């Protein structure tokens, strides 16, 4: 059954995403940044709805009250494509993703990204690109956006821990804002690089904010990694036990 559902979901993506992206590209020049964001995440809402009722993928959120009232940098676990499209729906605040530049070249999806106030890193330019992201990121924070960066940098299989890079915490320390660690187990239902999707309930756990005052990026990231991986052992116990 999950094969049929996965095929139907793929068909949905083609039939729905292409015209939706075209409409966004036509409308964006006439909309302000906030309206563009709202229009873009309309696709996220629709896709999560389809995943819930067609594929059987639901979710529950723990720790939503841990989200701060002021500016923040969100540092989520990265297992799946699911969290990328789900966070704008789950988090009741406009978000700004920091992502690799290559995503801009994806037809339709990348075109919409270009019209949003997101930030991309050109890995070929190294540190100069990161400095530009820090500068622009501070502007986004001043505009009221929360910055999202996946500290592992790439999607990790269920039960595995990637190398936590300090780019997100370096930015947070530089901007003087707290970080919020987020754990989830979306890899169970939407595995990394997998065409197949499986029914199930994803647990998204939001940790308490970690203040960056008087801490360096390495110290902050150590706390982020410790919380996320400890929480992953709780919400994905069997997967982590099998890897130990």
PDB file of C-alpha atoms in Angstrom:
ATOM      1  CA  UNK A   1       0.000   0.000   0.000  1.00  0.00           C
ATOM      2  CA  UNK A   2       2.826   2.442   0.784  1.00  0.00           C
ATOM      3  CA  UNK A   3       4.117   2.002  -2.791  1.00  0.00           C
ATOM      4  CA  UNK A   4       0.790   3.084  -4.274  1.00  0.00           C
ATOM      5  CA  UNK A   5       0.505   5.980  -1.851  1.00  0.00           C
ATOM      6  CA  UNK A   6       4.040   7.108  -2.648  1.00  0.00           C
ATOM      7  CA  UNK A   7       3.298   7.051  -6.381  1.00  0.00           C
ATOM      8  CA  UNK A   8       0.113   9.069  -5.872  1.00  0.00           C
ATOM      9  CA  UNK A   9       2.018  11.582  -3.756  1.00  0.00           C
ATOM     10  CA  UNK A  10       4.643  11.932  -6.491  1.00  0.00           C
ATOM     11  CA  UNK A  11       1.897  12.570  -9.040  1.00  0.00           C
ATOM     12  CA  UNK A  12       0.423  15.191  -6.712  1.00  0.00           C
ATOM     13  CA  UNK A  13       3.794  16.951  -6.470  1.00  0.00           C
ATOM     14  CA  UNK A  14       4.080  17.207 -10.235  1.00  0.00           C
ATOM     15  CA  UNK A  15       0.490  18.244 -10.915  1.00  0.00           C
ATOM     16  CA  UNK A  16       0.233  20.729  -8.027  1.00  0.00           C
ATOM     17  CA  UNK A  17       3.743  22.122  -7.527  1.00  0.00           C
ATOM     18  CA  UNK A  18       4.447  23.253 -11.075  1.00  0.00           C
ATOM     19  CA  UNK A  19       1.385  25.528 -11.499  1.00  0.00           C
ATOM     20  CA  UNK A  20       1.614  26.695  -7.877  1.00  0.00           C
ATOM     21  CA  UNK A  21       5.214  27.808  -8.424  1.00  0.00           C
ATOM     22  CA  UNK A  22       4.263  29.550 -11.660  1.00  0.00           C
ATOM     23  CA  UNK A  23       1.482  31.474  -9.926  1.00  0.00           C
ATOM     24  CA  UNK A  24       3.911  32.474  -7.159  1.00  0.00           C
ATOM     25  CA  UNK A  25       6.437  33.770  -9.697  1.00  0.00           C
ATOM     26  CA  UNK A  26       3.721  35.801 -11.431  1.00  0.00           C
ATOM     27  CA  UNK A  27       2.360  37.277  -8.186  1.00  0.00           C
ATOM     28  CA  UNK A  28       5.609  37.886  -6.271  1.00  0.00           C
ATOM     29  CA  UNK A  29       6.525  41.186  -8.019  1.00  0.00           C
ATOM     30  CA  UNK A  30       3.260  42.676  -6.734  1.00  0.00           C
ATOM     31  CA  UNK A  31       3.576  41.424  -3.130  1.00  0.00           C
ATOM     32  CA  UNK A  32       5.651  42.516  -0.160  1.00  0.00           C
ATOM     33  CA  UNK A  33       8.039  40.082   1.522  1.00  0.00           C
ATOM     34  CA  UNK A  34       5.540  38.918   4.144  1.00  0.00           C
ATOM     35  CA  UNK A  35       2.799  38.228   1.574  1.00  0.00           C
ATOM     36  CA  UNK A  36       5.284  36.309  -0.570  1.00  0.00           C
ATOM     37  CA  UNK A  37       6.189  34.161   2.419  1.00  0.00           C
ATOM     38  CA  UNK A  38       2.556  33.478   3.246  1.00  0.00           C
ATOM     39  CA  UNK A  39       1.807  32.542  -0.339  1.00  0.00           C
ATOM     40  CA  UNK A  40       4.807  30.216  -0.538  1.00  0.00           C
ATOM     41  CA  UNK A  41       4.007  28.351   2.673  1.00  0.00           C
ATOM     42  CA  UNK A  42       0.492  27.807   1.391  1.00  0.00           C
ATOM     43  CA  UNK A  43       2.127  25.049  -0.635  1.00  0.00           C
ATOM     44  CA  UNK A  44       3.614  23.629   2.584  1.00  0.00           C
ATOM     45  CA  UNK A  45       0.185  23.551   4.249  1.00  0.00           C
ATOM     46  CA  UNK A  46      -1.352  21.829   1.226  1.00  0.00           C
ATOM     47  CA  UNK A  47       1.433  19.270   0.970  1.00  0.00           C
ATOM     48  CA  UNK A  48       1.290  18.384   4.664  1.00  0.00           C
ATOM     49  CA  UNK A  49      -2.467  17.937   4.315  1.00  0.00           C
ATOM     50  CA  UNK A  50      -1.938  15.551   1.393  1.00  0.00           C
ATOM     51  CA  UNK A  51       0.737  13.665   3.311  1.00  0.00           C
ATOM     52  CA  UNK A  52      -1.644  13.275   6.245  1.00  0.00           C
ATOM     53  CA  UNK A  53      -4.710  12.070   4.361  1.00  0.00           C
ATOM     54  CA  UNK A  54      -3.134  10.344   1.366  1.00  0.00           C
ATOM     55  CA  UNK A  55       0.039   8.825   2.824  1.00  0.00           C
ATOM     56  CA  UNK A  56      -0.968   8.708   6.487  1.00  0.00           C
ATOM     57  CA  UNK A  57       1.840  10.891   7.862  1.00  0.00           C
ATOM     58  CA  UNK A  58       0.817  12.919  10.902  1.00  0.00           C
ATOM     59  CA  UNK A  59       2.777  14.657  13.614  1.00  0.00           C
ATOM     60  CA  UNK A  60       2.712  15.767  17.215  1.00  0.00           C
ATOM     61  CA  UNK A  61       4.633  18.653  18.732  1.00  0.00           C
ATOM     62  CA  UNK A  62       6.240  18.738  22.145  1.00  0.00           C
ATOM     63  CA  UNK A  63       7.692  21.849  23.751  1.00  0.00           C
ATOM     64  CA  UNK A  64       5.987  24.474  21.597  1.00  0.00           C
ATOM     65  CA  UNK A  65       5.896  26.749  24.660  1.00  0.00           C
ATOM     66  CA  UNK A  66       9.716  26.699  24.666  1.00  0.00           C
ATOM     67  CA  UNK A  67       9.807  28.991  21.651  1.00  0.00           C
ATOM     68  CA  UNK A  68      11.026  32.459  22.668  1.00  0.00           C
ATOM     69  CA  UNK A  69       9.064  35.629  22.144  1.00  0.00           C
ATOM     70  CA  UNK A  70      12.059  37.472  20.707  1.00  0.00           C
ATOM     71  CA  UNK A  71      14.530  36.706  17.900  1.00  0.00           C
ATOM     72  CA  UNK A  72      16.043  33.240  17.626  1.00  0.00           C
ATOM     73  CA  UNK A  73      18.064  30.838  15.528  1.00  0.00           C
ATOM     74  CA  UNK A  74      16.444  27.407  15.101  1.00  0.00           C
ATOM     75  CA  UNK A  75      18.791  24.413  14.848  1.00  0.00           C
ATOM     76  CA  UNK A  76      16.830  21.288  13.856  1.00  0.00           C
ATOM     77  CA  UNK A  77      17.897  17.694  13.393  1.00  0.00           C
ATOM     78  CA  UNK A  78      18.043  16.834   9.678  1.00  0.00           C
ATOM     79  CA  UNK A  79      16.715  13.423   8.606  1.00  0.00           C
ATOM     80  CA  UNK A  80      14.229  14.058   5.851  1.00  0.00           C
ATOM     81  CA  UNK A  81      12.697  16.505   3.392  1.00  0.00           C
ATOM     82  CA  UNK A  82       9.663  16.560   5.683  1.00  0.00           C
ATOM     83  CA  UNK A  83      11.043  18.990   8.270  1.00  0.00           C
ATOM     84  CA  UNK A  84      12.009  21.488   5.589  1.00  0.00           C
ATOM     85  CA  UNK A  85       8.421  21.914   4.452  1.00  0.00           C
ATOM     86  CA  UNK A  86       6.866  21.326   7.904  1.00  0.00           C
ATOM     87  CA  UNK A  87       8.737  23.897   9.996  1.00  0.00           C
ATOM     88  CA  UNK A  88       7.051  26.936   8.362  1.00  0.00           C
ATOM     89  CA  UNK A  89       3.716  25.340   9.258  1.00  0.00           C
ATOM     90  CA  UNK A  90       4.650  24.220  12.772  1.00  0.00           C
ATOM     91  CA  UNK A  91       6.521  27.345  13.854  1.00  0.00           C
ATOM     92  CA  UNK A  92       4.135  30.286  14.392  1.00  0.00           C
ATOM     93  CA  UNK A  93       6.682  32.834  13.187  1.00  0.00           C
ATOM     94  CA  UNK A  94       8.125  33.824   9.763  1.00  0.00           C
ATOM     95  CA  UNK A  95      11.290  31.855   9.022  1.00  0.00           C
ATOM     96  CA  UNK A  96      14.423  32.446   6.991  1.00  0.00           C
ATOM     97  CA  UNK A  97      16.302  29.329   5.891  1.00  0.00           C
ATOM     98  CA  UNK A  98      20.039  29.254   5.282  1.00  0.00           C
ATOM     99  CA  UNK A  99      20.630  26.688   2.567  1.00  0.00           C
ATOM    100  CA  UNK A 100      23.154  25.608  -0.058  1.00  0.00           C
ATOM    101  CA  UNK A 101      23.102  27.626  -3.277  1.00  0.00           C
ATOM    102  CA  UNK A 102      22.482  24.552  -5.447  1.00  0.00           C
ATOM    103  CA  UNK A 103      18.816  24.468  -4.373  1.00  0.00           C
ATOM    104  CA  UNK A 104      18.186  27.630  -6.388  1.00  0.00           C
ATOM    105  CA  UNK A 105      18.765  25.649  -9.571  1.00  0.00           C
ATOM    106  CA  UNK A 106      15.891  23.235  -8.961  1.00  0.00           C
ATOM    107  CA  UNK A 107      13.142  24.115 -11.477  1.00  0.00           C
ATOM    108  CA  UNK A 108      10.044  25.761 -10.001  1.00  0.00           C
ATOM    109  CA  UNK A 109      11.085  25.124  -6.369  1.00  0.00           C
ATOM    110  CA  UNK A 110      14.264  27.159  -6.772  1.00  0.00           C
ATOM    111  CA  UNK A 111      12.440  29.892  -8.653  1.00  0.00           C
ATOM    112  CA  UNK A 112      10.155  30.443  -5.682  1.00  0.00           C
ATOM    113  CA  UNK A 113      13.102  30.425  -3.272  1.00  0.00           C
ATOM    114  CA  UNK A 114      14.686  33.265  -5.236  1.00  0.00           C
ATOM    115  CA  UNK A 115      11.632  35.398  -4.546  1.00  0.00           C
ATOM    116  CA  UNK A 116      11.761  34.877  -0.774  1.00  0.00           C
ATOM    117  CA  UNK A 117      13.999  36.427   1.860  1.00  0.00           C
ATOM    118  CA  UNK A 118      16.041  33.277   2.316  1.00  0.00           C
ATOM    119  CA  UNK A 119      19.841  33.061   2.440  1.00  0.00           C
ATOM    120  CA  UNK A 120      22.050  30.764   0.424  1.00  0.00           C
ATOM    121  CA  UNK A 121      25.665  29.784   0.880  1.00  0.00           C
ATOM    122  CA  UNK A 122      27.977  29.413  -2.096  1.00  0.00           C
ATOM    123  CA  UNK A 123      30.342  26.700  -0.903  1.00  0.00           C
ATOM    124  CA  UNK A 124      32.813  27.560  -3.647  1.00  0.00           C
ATOM    125  CA  UNK A 125      33.397  30.979  -2.090  1.00  0.00           C
ATOM    126  CA  UNK A 126      34.103  29.590   1.369  1.00  0.00           C
ATOM    127  CA  UNK A 127      34.352  32.036   4.241  1.00  0.00           C
ATOM    128  CA  UNK A 128      33.526  35.111   2.149  1.00  0.00           C
ATOM    129  CA  UNK A 129      30.111  33.601   1.406  1.00  0.00           C
ATOM    130  CA  UNK A 130      29.554  32.872   5.093  1.00  0.00           C
ATOM    131  CA  UNK A 131      30.441  36.456   6.029  1.00  0.00           C
ATOM    132  CA  UNK A 132      27.842  37.667   3.559  1.00  0.00           C
ATOM    133  CA  UNK A 133      25.273  35.314   5.104  1.00  0.00           C
ATOM    134  CA  UNK A 134      26.058  36.636   8.593  1.00  0.00           C
ATOM    135  CA  UNK A 135      25.587  40.210   7.413  1.00  0.00           C
ATOM    136  CA  UNK A 136      22.325  39.479   5.616  1.00  0.00           C
ATOM    137  CA  UNK A 137      21.168  37.192   8.417  1.00  0.00           C
ATOM    138  CA  UNK A 138      21.451  40.012  10.925  1.00  0.00           C
ATOM    139  CA  UNK A 139      19.278  42.098   8.622  1.00  0.00           C
ATOM    140  CA  UNK A 140      16.678  39.333   8.543  1.00  0.00           C
ATOM    141  CA  UNK A 141      16.723  39.080  12.350  1.00  0.00           C
ATOM    142  CA  UNK A 142      16.244  42.847  12.592  1.00  0.00           C
ATOM    143  CA  UNK A 143      13.238  42.471  10.283  1.00  0.00           C
ATOM    144  CA  UNK A 144      11.706  39.974  12.710  1.00  0.00           C
ATOM    145  CA  UNK A 145      12.512  36.683  10.979  1.00  0.00           C
ATOM    146  CA  UNK A 146      13.786  33.590  12.756  1.00  0.00           C
ATOM    147  CA  UNK A 147      16.780  32.022  11.055  1.00  0.00           C
ATOM    148  CA  UNK A 148      16.809  28.249  10.438  1.00  0.00           C
ATOM    149  CA  UNK A 149      19.973  26.280   9.743  1.00  0.00           C
ATOM    150  CA  UNK A 150      20.504  22.530   9.924  1.00  0.00           C
ATOM    151  CA  UNK A 151      23.692  22.049  11.961  1.00  0.00           C
ATOM    152  CA  UNK A 152      24.466  18.628  10.440  1.00  0.00           C
ATOM    153  CA  UNK A 153      24.370  20.204   6.989  1.00  0.00           C
ATOM    154  CA  UNK A 154      22.885  17.146   5.298  1.00  0.00           C
ATOM    155  CA  UNK A 155      20.154  14.611   5.970  1.00  0.00           C
ATOM    156  CA  UNK A 156      21.212  11.730   8.191  1.00  0.00           C
ATOM    157  CA  UNK A 157      19.757   8.183   8.239  1.00  0.00           C
ATOM    158  CA  UNK A 158      17.595   7.266  11.235  1.00  0.00           C
ATOM    159  CA  UNK A 159      19.731   6.434  14.243  1.00  0.00           C
ATOM    160  CA  UNK A 160      22.865   8.169  12.970  1.00  0.00           C
ATOM    161  CA  UNK A 161      24.553  11.346  14.151  1.00  0.00           C
ATOM    162  CA  UNK A 162      26.141  13.718  11.669  1.00  0.00           C
ATOM    163  CA  UNK A 163      28.971  16.142  12.314  1.00  0.00           C
ATOM    164  CA  UNK A 164      27.477  19.206  13.962  1.00  0.00           C
ATOM    165  CA  UNK A 165      28.965  22.263  12.267  1.00  0.00           C
ATOM    166  CA  UNK A 166      29.158  25.574  14.108  1.00  0.00           C
ATOM    167  CA  UNK A 167      27.883  27.832  11.319  1.00  0.00           C
ATOM    168  CA  UNK A 168      24.504  28.294  13.012  1.00  0.00           C
ATOM    169  CA  UNK A 169      25.944  28.973  16.448  1.00  0.00           C
ATOM    170  CA  UNK A 170      28.598  31.312  15.020  1.00  0.00           C
ATOM    171  CA  UNK A 171      25.820  33.312  13.457  1.00  0.00           C
ATOM    172  CA  UNK A 172      23.760  33.283  16.664  1.00  0.00           C
ATOM    173  CA  UNK A 173      26.718  34.403  18.782  1.00  0.00           C
ATOM    174  CA  UNK A 174      27.545  37.139  16.284  1.00  0.00           C
ATOM    175  CA  UNK A 175      23.919  38.333  16.191  1.00  0.00           C
ATOM    176  CA  UNK A 176      23.532  38.038  19.969  1.00  0.00           C
ATOM    177  CA  UNK A 177      20.401  35.887  19.805  1.00  0.00           C
ATOM    178  CA  UNK A 178      19.545  32.545  21.484  1.00  0.00           C
ATOM    179  CA  UNK A 179      19.369  29.225  19.676  1.00  0.00           C
ATOM    180  CA  UNK A 180      16.560  26.689  19.883  1.00  0.00           C
ATOM    181  CA  UNK A 181      17.415  22.992  19.314  1.00  0.00           C
ATOM    182  CA  UNK A 182      14.781  20.831  17.625  1.00  0.00           C
ATOM    183  CA  UNK A 183      14.674  17.036  17.508  1.00  0.00           C
ATOM    184  CA  UNK A 184      12.334  14.899  15.392  1.00  0.00           C
ATOM    185  CA  UNK A 185      12.083  11.429  13.882  1.00  0.00           C
ATOM    186  CA  UNK A 186      10.721  12.206  10.410  1.00  0.00           C
ATOM    187  CA  UNK A 187      13.220   9.787   8.899  1.00  0.00           C
ATOM    188  CA  UNK A 188      10.967   6.902   9.911  1.00  0.00           C
ATOM    189  CA  UNK A 189       8.197   7.909   7.535  1.00  0.00           C
ATOM    190  CA  UNK A 190      10.144   9.833   4.878  1.00  0.00           C
ATOM    191  CA  UNK A 191      13.639   8.286   4.760  1.00  0.00           C
ATOM    192  CA  UNK A 192      16.568  10.189   3.338  1.00  0.00           C
ATOM    193  CA  UNK A 193      16.684  10.109  -0.482  1.00  0.00           C
ATOM    194  CA  UNK A 194      13.770   7.682  -0.565  1.00  0.00           C
ATOM    195  CA  UNK A 195      10.921   7.680  -3.050  1.00  0.00           C
ATOM    196  CA  UNK A 196       8.805   5.605  -0.678  1.00  0.00           C
ATOM    197  CA  UNK A 197       6.849   7.251   2.139  1.00  0.00           C
ATOM    198  CA  UNK A 198       5.396   5.357   5.106  1.00  0.00           C
ATOM    199  CA  UNK A 199       2.428   6.113   7.343  1.00  0.00           C
ATOM    200  CA  UNK A 200       3.131   7.057  10.936  1.00  0.00           C
ATOM    201  CA  UNK A 201       3.230   9.845  13.487  1.00  0.00           C
ATOM    202  CA  UNK A 202       6.296  12.095  13.613  1.00  0.00           C
ATOM    203  CA  UNK A 203       7.339  13.464  16.979  1.00  0.00           C
ATOM    204  CA  UNK A 204       8.770  16.979  16.875  1.00  0.00           C
ATOM    205  CA  UNK A 205      10.393  18.044  20.148  1.00  0.00           C
ATOM    206  CA  UNK A 206      11.369  21.681  20.664  1.00  0.00           C
ATOM    207  CA  UNK A 207      14.000  22.317  23.314  1.00  0.00           C
ATOM    208  CA  UNK A 208      14.396  25.288  25.590  1.00  0.00           C
ATOM    209  CA  UNK A 209      16.318  28.217  24.192  1.00  0.00           C
ATOM    210  CA  UNK A 210      20.059  28.298  24.801  1.00  0.00           C
ATOM    211  CA  UNK A 211      21.344  31.790  25.409  1.00  0.00           C
ATOM    212  CA  UNK A 212      24.579  32.677  23.628  1.00  0.00           C
ATOM    213  CA  UNK A 213      25.675  35.459  25.984  1.00  0.00           C
ATOM    214  CA  UNK A 214      29.248  34.923  27.227  1.00  0.00           C
ATOM    215  CA  UNK A 215      29.548  31.660  25.251  1.00  0.00           C
ATOM    216  CA  UNK A 216      31.499  30.909  22.100  1.00  0.00           C
ATOM    217  CA  UNK A 217      30.130  29.043  19.089  1.00  0.00           C
ATOM    218  CA  UNK A 218      31.730  25.734  20.058  1.00  0.00           C
ATOM    219  CA  UNK A 219      30.266  25.842  23.565  1.00  0.00           C
ATOM    220  CA  UNK A 220      26.789  26.628  22.256  1.00  0.00           C
ATOM    221  CA  UNK A 221      26.965  23.880  19.649  1.00  0.00           C
ATOM    222  CA  UNK A 222      28.115  21.383  22.272  1.00  0.00           C
ATOM    223  CA  UNK A 223      24.948  22.105  24.247  1.00  0.00           C
ATOM    224  CA  UNK A 224      22.784  21.938  21.113  1.00  0.00           C
ATOM    225  CA  UNK A 225      24.235  18.603  20.015  1.00  0.00           C
ATOM    226  CA  UNK A 226      23.960  17.108  23.484  1.00  0.00           C
ATOM    227  CA  UNK A 227      20.298  18.081  23.800  1.00  0.00           C
ATOM    228  CA  UNK A 228      19.294  16.972  20.293  1.00  0.00           C
ATOM    229  CA  UNK A 229      21.038  13.609  20.409  1.00  0.00           C
ATOM    230  CA  UNK A 230      19.805  12.886  23.936  1.00  0.00           C
ATOM    231  CA  UNK A 231      16.283  13.723  22.822  1.00  0.00           C
ATOM    232  CA  UNK A 232      16.679  11.584  19.715  1.00  0.00           C
ATOM    233  CA  UNK A 233      17.473   8.620  21.946  1.00  0.00           C
ATOM    234  CA  UNK A 234      14.164   9.231  23.708  1.00  0.00           C
ATOM    235  CA  UNK A 235      11.923   9.630  20.658  1.00  0.00           C
ATOM    236  CA  UNK A 236      13.787   7.077  18.489  1.00  0.00           C
ATOM    237  CA  UNK A 237      14.895   4.643  21.162  1.00  0.00           C
ATOM    238  CA  UNK A 238      14.953   1.477  19.042  1.00  0.00           C
ATOM    239  CA  UNK A 239      16.891   3.087  16.191  1.00  0.00           C
ATOM    240  CA  UNK A 240      19.575   4.439  18.488  1.00  0.00           C
ATOM    241  CA  UNK A 241      19.874   1.205  20.429  1.00  0.00           C
ATOM    242  CA  UNK A 242      20.414  -0.699  17.180  1.00  0.00           C
ATOM    243  CA  UNK A 243      23.265   1.648  16.273  1.00  0.00           C
ATOM    244  CA  UNK A 244      25.001   1.341  19.656  1.00  0.00           C
TER     245      UNK A 244
END
